[in-house]
Tab-separated table of C-alpha atoms in Angstrom:
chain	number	residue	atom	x	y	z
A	1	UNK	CA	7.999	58.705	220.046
A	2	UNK	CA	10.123	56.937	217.031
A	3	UNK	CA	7.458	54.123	216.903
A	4	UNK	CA	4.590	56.532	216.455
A	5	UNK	CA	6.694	58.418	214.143
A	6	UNK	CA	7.854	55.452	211.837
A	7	UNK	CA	3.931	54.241	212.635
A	8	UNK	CA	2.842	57.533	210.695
A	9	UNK	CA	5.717	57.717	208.078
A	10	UNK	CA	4.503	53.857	207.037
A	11	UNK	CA	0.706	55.294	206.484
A	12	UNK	CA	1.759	58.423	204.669
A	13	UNK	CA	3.606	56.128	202.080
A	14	UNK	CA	1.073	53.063	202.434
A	15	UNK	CA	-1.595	55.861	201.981
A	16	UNK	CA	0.348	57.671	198.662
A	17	UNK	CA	1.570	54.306	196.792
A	18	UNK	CA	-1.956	52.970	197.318
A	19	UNK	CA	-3.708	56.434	196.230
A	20	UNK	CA	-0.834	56.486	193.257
A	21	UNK	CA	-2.474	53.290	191.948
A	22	UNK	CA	-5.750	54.554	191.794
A	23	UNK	CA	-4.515	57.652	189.980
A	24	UNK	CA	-2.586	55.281	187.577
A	25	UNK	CA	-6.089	52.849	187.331
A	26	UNK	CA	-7.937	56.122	186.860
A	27	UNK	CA	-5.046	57.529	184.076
A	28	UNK	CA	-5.545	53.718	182.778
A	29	UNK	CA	-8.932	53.331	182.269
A	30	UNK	CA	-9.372	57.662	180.869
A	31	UNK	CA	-6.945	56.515	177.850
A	32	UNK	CA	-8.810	53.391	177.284
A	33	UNK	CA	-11.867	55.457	177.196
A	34	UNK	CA	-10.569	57.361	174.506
A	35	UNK	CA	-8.799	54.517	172.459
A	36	UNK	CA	-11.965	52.685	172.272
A	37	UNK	CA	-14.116	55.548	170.887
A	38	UNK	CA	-11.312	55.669	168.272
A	39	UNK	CA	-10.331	51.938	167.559
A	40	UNK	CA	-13.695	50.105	168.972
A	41	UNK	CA	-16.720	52.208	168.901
A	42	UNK	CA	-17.492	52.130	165.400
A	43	UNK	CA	-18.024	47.875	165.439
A	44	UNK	CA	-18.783	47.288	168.978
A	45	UNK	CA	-21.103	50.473	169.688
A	46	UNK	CA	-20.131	54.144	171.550
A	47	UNK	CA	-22.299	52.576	174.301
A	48	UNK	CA	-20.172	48.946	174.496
A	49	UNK	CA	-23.413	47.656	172.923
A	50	UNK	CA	-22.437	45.425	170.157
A	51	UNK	CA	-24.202	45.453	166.586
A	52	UNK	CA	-27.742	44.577	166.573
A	53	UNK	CA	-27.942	40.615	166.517
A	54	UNK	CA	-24.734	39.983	167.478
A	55	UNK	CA	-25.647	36.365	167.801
A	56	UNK	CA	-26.882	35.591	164.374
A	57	UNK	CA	-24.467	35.262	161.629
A	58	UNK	CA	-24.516	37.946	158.645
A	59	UNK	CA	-25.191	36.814	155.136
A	60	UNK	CA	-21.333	36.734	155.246
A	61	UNK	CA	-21.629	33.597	158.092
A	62	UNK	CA	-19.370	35.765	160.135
A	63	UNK	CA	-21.037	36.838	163.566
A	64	UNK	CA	-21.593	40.678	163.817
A	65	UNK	CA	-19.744	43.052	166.522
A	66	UNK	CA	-20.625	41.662	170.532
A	67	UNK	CA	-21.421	43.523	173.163
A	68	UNK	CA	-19.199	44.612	175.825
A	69	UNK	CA	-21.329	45.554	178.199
A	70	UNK	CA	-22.720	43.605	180.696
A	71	UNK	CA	-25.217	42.323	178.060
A	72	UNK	CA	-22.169	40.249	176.280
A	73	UNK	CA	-20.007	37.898	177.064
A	74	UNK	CA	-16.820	39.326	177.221
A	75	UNK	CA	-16.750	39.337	180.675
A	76	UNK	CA	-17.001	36.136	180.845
A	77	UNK	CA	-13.649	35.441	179.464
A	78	UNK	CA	-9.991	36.005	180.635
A	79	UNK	CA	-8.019	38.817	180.908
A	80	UNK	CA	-5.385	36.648	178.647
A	81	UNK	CA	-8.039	35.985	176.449
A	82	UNK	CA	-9.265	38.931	175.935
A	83	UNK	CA	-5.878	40.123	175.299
A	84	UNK	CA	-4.656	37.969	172.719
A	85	UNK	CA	-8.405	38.442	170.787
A	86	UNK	CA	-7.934	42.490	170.567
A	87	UNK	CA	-3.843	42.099	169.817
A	88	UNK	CA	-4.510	39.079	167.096
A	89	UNK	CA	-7.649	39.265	166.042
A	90	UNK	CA	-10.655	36.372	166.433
A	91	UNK	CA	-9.706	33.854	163.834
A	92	UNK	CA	-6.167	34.024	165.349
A	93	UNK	CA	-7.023	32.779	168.391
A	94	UNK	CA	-9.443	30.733	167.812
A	95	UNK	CA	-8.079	28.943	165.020
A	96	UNK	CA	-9.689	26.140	163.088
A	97	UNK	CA	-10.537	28.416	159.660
A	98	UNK	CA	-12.736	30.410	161.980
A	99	UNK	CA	-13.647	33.154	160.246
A	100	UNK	CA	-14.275	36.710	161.868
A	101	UNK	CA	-14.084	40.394	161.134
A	102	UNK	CA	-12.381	41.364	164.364
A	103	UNK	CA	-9.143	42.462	163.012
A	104	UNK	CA	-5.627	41.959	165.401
A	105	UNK	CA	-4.363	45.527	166.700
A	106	UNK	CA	-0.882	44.668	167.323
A	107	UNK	CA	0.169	47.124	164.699
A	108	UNK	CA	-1.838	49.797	165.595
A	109	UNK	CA	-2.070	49.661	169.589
A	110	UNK	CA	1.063	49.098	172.240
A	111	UNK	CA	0.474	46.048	174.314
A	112	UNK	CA	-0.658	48.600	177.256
A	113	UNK	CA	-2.941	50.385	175.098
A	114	UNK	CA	-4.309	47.140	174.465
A	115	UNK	CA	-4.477	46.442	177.909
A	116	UNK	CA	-6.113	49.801	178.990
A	117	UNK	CA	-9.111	49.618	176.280
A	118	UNK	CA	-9.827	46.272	178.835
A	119	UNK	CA	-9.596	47.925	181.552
A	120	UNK	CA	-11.742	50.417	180.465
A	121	UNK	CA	-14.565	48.244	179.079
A	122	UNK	CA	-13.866	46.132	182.726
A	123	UNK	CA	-14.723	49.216	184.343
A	124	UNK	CA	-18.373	49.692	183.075
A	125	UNK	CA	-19.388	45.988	184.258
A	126	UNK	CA	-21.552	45.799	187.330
A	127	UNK	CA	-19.194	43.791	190.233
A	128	UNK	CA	-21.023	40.970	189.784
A	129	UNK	CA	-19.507	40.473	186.370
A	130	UNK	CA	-16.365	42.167	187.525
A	131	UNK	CA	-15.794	39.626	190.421
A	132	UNK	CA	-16.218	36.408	187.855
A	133	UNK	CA	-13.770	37.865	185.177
A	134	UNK	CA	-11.677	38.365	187.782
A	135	UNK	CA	-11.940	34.747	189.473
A	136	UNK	CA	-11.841	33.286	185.464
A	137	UNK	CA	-8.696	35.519	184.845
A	138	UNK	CA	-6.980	34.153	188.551
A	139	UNK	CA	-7.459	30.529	187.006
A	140	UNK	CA	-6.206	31.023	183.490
């Protein structure tokens, strides 16, 4: 009888941490919804669809807004990555007198505001594009 109860009393709490992380990742990816209409949407599309051409320079030489859909190639990249790009801006992390319009938020969002906008855009990719940012994000 005390195995089947401490059986049960491990599923109830294996059951309500796991479906407390889902609420969280749900919470999570809501407020990154939101943060991106306000901080993202206006360069990188309502619709994560990047500025029209996003792969031919502007008269500027500077490379308009990607996507961030599955269309892009943001999933291609690292979590870290990805990170550091919306916290420091493009030229920041890539260096070399690159020259970009993506501004650094680090003054305007918190690192996990930063890191739900991510998780929000992660959340529209098909799983094939989900499972290979994952793997790239494993190995960086």
């Amino acid at each position: 009888m005390a195995v089947s109860l401490s059986l049960a009393l491990l599923f109830i709490w294996q059951f309500g941490k796991n479906h407390a992380t889902s609420a969280d990742s749900t919470r999570t990816i809501e407020a990154g919804r939101g943060l991106y209409a306000d901080h993202c949407a206006s360069c990188h599309g309502a619709s994560l669809e990047g500025q029209p051409d996003w792969q031919s320079p502007l008269p500027s030489g500077r490379l308009p807004a990607p996507p961030h859909d599955a269309s892009g190639h943001t999933w291609h990249h690292s979590d870290e990555l990805l990170f550091r790009i919306v916290k420091e801006g493009t030229a920041a992390v890539v260096g070399g007198g690159y020259e970009s319009d993506m501004p650094g938020f680090a003054v305007v969002l918190s690192d996990a505001e930063i890191r739900a906008v991510l998780a929000f855009i992660r959340s529209t990719w098909p799983e094939r594009e989900r499972r290979y940012q994952s793997e790239v994000s494993r190995r960086d």
